[in-house]
PDB file of C-alpha atoms and ligand atoms in Angstrom:
ATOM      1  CA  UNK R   1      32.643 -90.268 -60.994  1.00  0.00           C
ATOM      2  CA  UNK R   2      35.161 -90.255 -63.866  1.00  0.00           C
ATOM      3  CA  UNK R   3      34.980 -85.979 -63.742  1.00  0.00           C
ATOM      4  CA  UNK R   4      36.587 -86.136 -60.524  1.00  0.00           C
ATOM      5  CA  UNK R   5      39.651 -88.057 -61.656  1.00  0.00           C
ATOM      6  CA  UNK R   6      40.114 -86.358 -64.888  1.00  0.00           C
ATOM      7  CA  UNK R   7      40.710 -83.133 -62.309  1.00  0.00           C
ATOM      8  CA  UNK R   8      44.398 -83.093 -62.107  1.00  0.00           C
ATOM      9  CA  UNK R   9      44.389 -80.514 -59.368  1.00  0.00           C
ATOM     10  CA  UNK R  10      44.556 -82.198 -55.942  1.00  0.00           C
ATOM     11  CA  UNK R  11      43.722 -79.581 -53.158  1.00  0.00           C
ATOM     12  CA  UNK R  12      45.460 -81.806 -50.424  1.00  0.00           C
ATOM     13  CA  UNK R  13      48.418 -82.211 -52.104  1.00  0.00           C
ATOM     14  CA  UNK R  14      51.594 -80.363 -50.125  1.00  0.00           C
ATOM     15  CA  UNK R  15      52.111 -76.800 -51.834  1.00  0.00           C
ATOM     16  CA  UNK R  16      56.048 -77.371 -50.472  1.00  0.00           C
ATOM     17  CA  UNK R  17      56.132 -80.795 -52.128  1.00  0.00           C
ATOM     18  CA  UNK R  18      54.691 -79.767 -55.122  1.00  0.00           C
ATOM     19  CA  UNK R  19      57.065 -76.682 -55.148  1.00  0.00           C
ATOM     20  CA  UNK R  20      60.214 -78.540 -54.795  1.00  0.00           C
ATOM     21  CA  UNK R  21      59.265 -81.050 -57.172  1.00  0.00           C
ATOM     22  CA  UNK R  22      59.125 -78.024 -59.447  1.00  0.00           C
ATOM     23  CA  UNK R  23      62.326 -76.869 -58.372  1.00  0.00           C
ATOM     24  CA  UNK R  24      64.366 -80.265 -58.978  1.00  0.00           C
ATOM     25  CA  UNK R  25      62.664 -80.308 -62.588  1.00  0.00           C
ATOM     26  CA  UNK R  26      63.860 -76.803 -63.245  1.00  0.00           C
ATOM     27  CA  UNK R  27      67.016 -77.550 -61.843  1.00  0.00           C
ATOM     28  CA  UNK R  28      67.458 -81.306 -64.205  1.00  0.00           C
ATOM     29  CA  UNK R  29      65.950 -79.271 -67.362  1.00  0.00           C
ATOM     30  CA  UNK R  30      68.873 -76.259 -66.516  1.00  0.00           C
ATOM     31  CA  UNK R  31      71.822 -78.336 -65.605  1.00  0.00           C
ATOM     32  CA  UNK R  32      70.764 -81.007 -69.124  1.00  0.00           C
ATOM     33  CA  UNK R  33      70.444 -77.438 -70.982  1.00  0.00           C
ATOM     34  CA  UNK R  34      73.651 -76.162 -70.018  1.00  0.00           C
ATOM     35  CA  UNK R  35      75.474 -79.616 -70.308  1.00  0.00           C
ATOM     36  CA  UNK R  36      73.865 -79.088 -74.212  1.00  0.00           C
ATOM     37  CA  UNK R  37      75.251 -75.884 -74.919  1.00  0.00           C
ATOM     38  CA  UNK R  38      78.607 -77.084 -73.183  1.00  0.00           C
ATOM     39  CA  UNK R  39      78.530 -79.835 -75.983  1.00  0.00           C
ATOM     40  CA  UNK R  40      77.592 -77.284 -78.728  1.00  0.00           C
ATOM     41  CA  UNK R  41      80.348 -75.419 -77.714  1.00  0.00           C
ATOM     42  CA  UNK R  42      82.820 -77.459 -78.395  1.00  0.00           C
ATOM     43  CA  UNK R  43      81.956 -78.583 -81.614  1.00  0.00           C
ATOM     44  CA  UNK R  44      83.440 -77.384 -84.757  1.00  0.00           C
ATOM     45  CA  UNK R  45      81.071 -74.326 -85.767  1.00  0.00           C
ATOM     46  CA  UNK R  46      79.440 -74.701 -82.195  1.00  0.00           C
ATOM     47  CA  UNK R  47      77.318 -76.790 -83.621  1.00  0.00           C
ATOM     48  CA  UNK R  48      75.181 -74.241 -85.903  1.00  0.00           C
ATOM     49  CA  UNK R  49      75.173 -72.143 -82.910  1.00  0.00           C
ATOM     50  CA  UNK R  50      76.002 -68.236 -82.935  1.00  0.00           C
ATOM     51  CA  UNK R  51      78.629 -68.149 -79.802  1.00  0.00           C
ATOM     52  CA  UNK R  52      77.559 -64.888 -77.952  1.00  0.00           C
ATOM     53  CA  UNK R  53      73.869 -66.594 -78.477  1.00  0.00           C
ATOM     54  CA  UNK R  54      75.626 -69.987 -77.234  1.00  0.00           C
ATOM     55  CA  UNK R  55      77.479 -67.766 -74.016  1.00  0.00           C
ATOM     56  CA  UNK R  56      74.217 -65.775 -73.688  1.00  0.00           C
ATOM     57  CA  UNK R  57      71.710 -69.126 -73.227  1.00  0.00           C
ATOM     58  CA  UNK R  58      74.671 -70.665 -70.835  1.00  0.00           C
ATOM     59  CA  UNK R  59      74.813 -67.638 -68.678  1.00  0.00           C
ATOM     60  CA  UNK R  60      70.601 -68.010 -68.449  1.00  0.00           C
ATOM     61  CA  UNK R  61      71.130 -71.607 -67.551  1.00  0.00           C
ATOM     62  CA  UNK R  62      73.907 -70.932 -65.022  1.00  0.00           C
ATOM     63  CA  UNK R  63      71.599 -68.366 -63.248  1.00  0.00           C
ATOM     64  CA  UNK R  64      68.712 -70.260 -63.200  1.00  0.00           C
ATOM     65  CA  UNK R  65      70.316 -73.736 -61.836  1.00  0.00           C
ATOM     66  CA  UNK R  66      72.100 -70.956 -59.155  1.00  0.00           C
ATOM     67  CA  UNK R  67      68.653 -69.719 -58.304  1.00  0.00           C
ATOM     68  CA  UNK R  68      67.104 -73.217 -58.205  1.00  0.00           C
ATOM     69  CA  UNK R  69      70.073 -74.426 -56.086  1.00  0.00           C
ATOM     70  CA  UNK R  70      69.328 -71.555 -53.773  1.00  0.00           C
ATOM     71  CA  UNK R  71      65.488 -72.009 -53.398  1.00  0.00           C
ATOM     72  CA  UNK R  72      66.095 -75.570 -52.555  1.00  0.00           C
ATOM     73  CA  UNK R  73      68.675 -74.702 -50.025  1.00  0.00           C
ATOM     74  CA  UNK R  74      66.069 -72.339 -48.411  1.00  0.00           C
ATOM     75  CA  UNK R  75      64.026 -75.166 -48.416  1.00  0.00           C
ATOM     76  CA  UNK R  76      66.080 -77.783 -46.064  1.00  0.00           C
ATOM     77  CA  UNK R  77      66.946 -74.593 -43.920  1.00  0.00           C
ATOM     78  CA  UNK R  78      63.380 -74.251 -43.322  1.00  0.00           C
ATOM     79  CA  UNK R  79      63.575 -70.652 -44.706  1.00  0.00           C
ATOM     80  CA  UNK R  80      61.896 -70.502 -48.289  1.00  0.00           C
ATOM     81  CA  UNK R  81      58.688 -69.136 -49.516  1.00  0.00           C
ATOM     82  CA  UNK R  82      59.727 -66.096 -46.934  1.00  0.00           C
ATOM     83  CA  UNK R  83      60.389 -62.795 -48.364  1.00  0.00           C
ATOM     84  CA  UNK R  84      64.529 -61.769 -48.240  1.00  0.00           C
ATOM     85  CA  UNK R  85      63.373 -58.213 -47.449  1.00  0.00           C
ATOM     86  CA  UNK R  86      60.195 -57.935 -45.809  1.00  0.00           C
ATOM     87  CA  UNK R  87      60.361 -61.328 -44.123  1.00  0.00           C
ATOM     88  CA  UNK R  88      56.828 -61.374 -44.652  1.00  0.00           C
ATOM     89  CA  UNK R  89      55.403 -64.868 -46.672  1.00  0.00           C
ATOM     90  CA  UNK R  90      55.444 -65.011 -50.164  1.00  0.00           C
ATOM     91  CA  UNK R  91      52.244 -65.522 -51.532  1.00  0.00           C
ATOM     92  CA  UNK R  92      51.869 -68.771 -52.715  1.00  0.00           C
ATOM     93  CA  UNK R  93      50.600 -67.994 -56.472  1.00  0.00           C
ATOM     94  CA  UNK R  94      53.819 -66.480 -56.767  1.00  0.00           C
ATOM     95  CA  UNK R  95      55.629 -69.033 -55.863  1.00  0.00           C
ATOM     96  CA  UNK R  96      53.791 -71.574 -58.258  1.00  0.00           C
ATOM     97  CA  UNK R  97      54.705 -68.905 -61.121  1.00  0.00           C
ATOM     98  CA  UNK R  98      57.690 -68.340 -60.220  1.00  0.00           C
ATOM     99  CA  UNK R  99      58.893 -71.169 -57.437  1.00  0.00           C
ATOM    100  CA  UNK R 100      62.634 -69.781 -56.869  1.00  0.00           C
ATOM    101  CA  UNK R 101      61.099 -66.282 -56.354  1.00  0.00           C
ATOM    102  CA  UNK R 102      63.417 -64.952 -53.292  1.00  0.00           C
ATOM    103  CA  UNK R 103      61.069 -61.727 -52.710  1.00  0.00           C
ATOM    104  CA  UNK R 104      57.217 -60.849 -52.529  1.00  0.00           C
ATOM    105  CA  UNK R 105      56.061 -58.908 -55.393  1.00  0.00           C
ATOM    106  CA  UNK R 106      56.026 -55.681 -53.300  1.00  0.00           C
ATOM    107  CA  UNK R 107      59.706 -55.754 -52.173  1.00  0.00           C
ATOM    108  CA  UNK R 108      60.809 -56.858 -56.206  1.00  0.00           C
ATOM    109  CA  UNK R 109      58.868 -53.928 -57.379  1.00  0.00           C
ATOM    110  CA  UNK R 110      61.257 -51.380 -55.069  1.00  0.00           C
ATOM    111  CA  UNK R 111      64.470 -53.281 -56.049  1.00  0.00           C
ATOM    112  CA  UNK R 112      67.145 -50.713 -58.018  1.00  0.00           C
ATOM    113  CA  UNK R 113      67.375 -52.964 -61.033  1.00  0.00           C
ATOM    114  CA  UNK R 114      63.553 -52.644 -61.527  1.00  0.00           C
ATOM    115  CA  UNK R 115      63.153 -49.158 -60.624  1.00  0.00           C
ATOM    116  CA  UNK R 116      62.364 -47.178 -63.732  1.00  0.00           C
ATOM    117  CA  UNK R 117      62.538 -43.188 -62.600  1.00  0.00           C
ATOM    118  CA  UNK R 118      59.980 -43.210 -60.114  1.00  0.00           C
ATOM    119  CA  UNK R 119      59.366 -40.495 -58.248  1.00  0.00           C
TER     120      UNK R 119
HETATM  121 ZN1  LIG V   1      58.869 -58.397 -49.259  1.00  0.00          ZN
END
């Protein structure tokens, strides 16, 4: 009786729910991260902080909360967890590892930036 409700994993639960609930932590973590480094900033010796490392974590942040806006955007227009490219579905264990994923696997595999001299 008690194994059951130690299991965390609830089959029935909404994959969509559960993926934007993911999203809008990502997205609170990011925007609290970058309000951080903001801070850090502007402190006197940016707070211990080398300032490229500062710009480069800010610039991680800002791309993540834009990609995190953007999946959740997809997701009121009824469009996410469907491949940019192929238009096919995104499987679903890529979207748990990776929930603001805007391409199946196959399509970010042939994408320029990722395309190491094949061929
Ligand atoms: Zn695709």
């Amino acid at each position: 009786m008690t194994a059951a409700l130690h299991d965390a994993t609830h089959p029935s639960a909404e994959p969509m729910e559960l993926l934007r609930a993911m999203l809008e932590e990502q997205f609170a973590v990011h925007t609290a991260r970058l309000t951080q480094l903001t801070v850090y900033a502007r402190l006197p010796r940016h707070g211990g902080y080398d300032p490229r490392t500062l710009d480069g974590l800010a610039e991680s942040s800002r791309q993540r909360i834009a990609q995190t806006a953007h999946a959740l955007k997809r997701m009121s227009e009824g469009t996410y967890g469907t491949c940019a490219d192929c238009h096919k579905p995104i499987p679903l264990g890529r979207l748990r590892a990776m929930p603001h994923a805007t391409n199946c696997a196959f399509c970010e595999r042939r994408r320029p930036e990722t395309l190491v001299n094949e061929g």
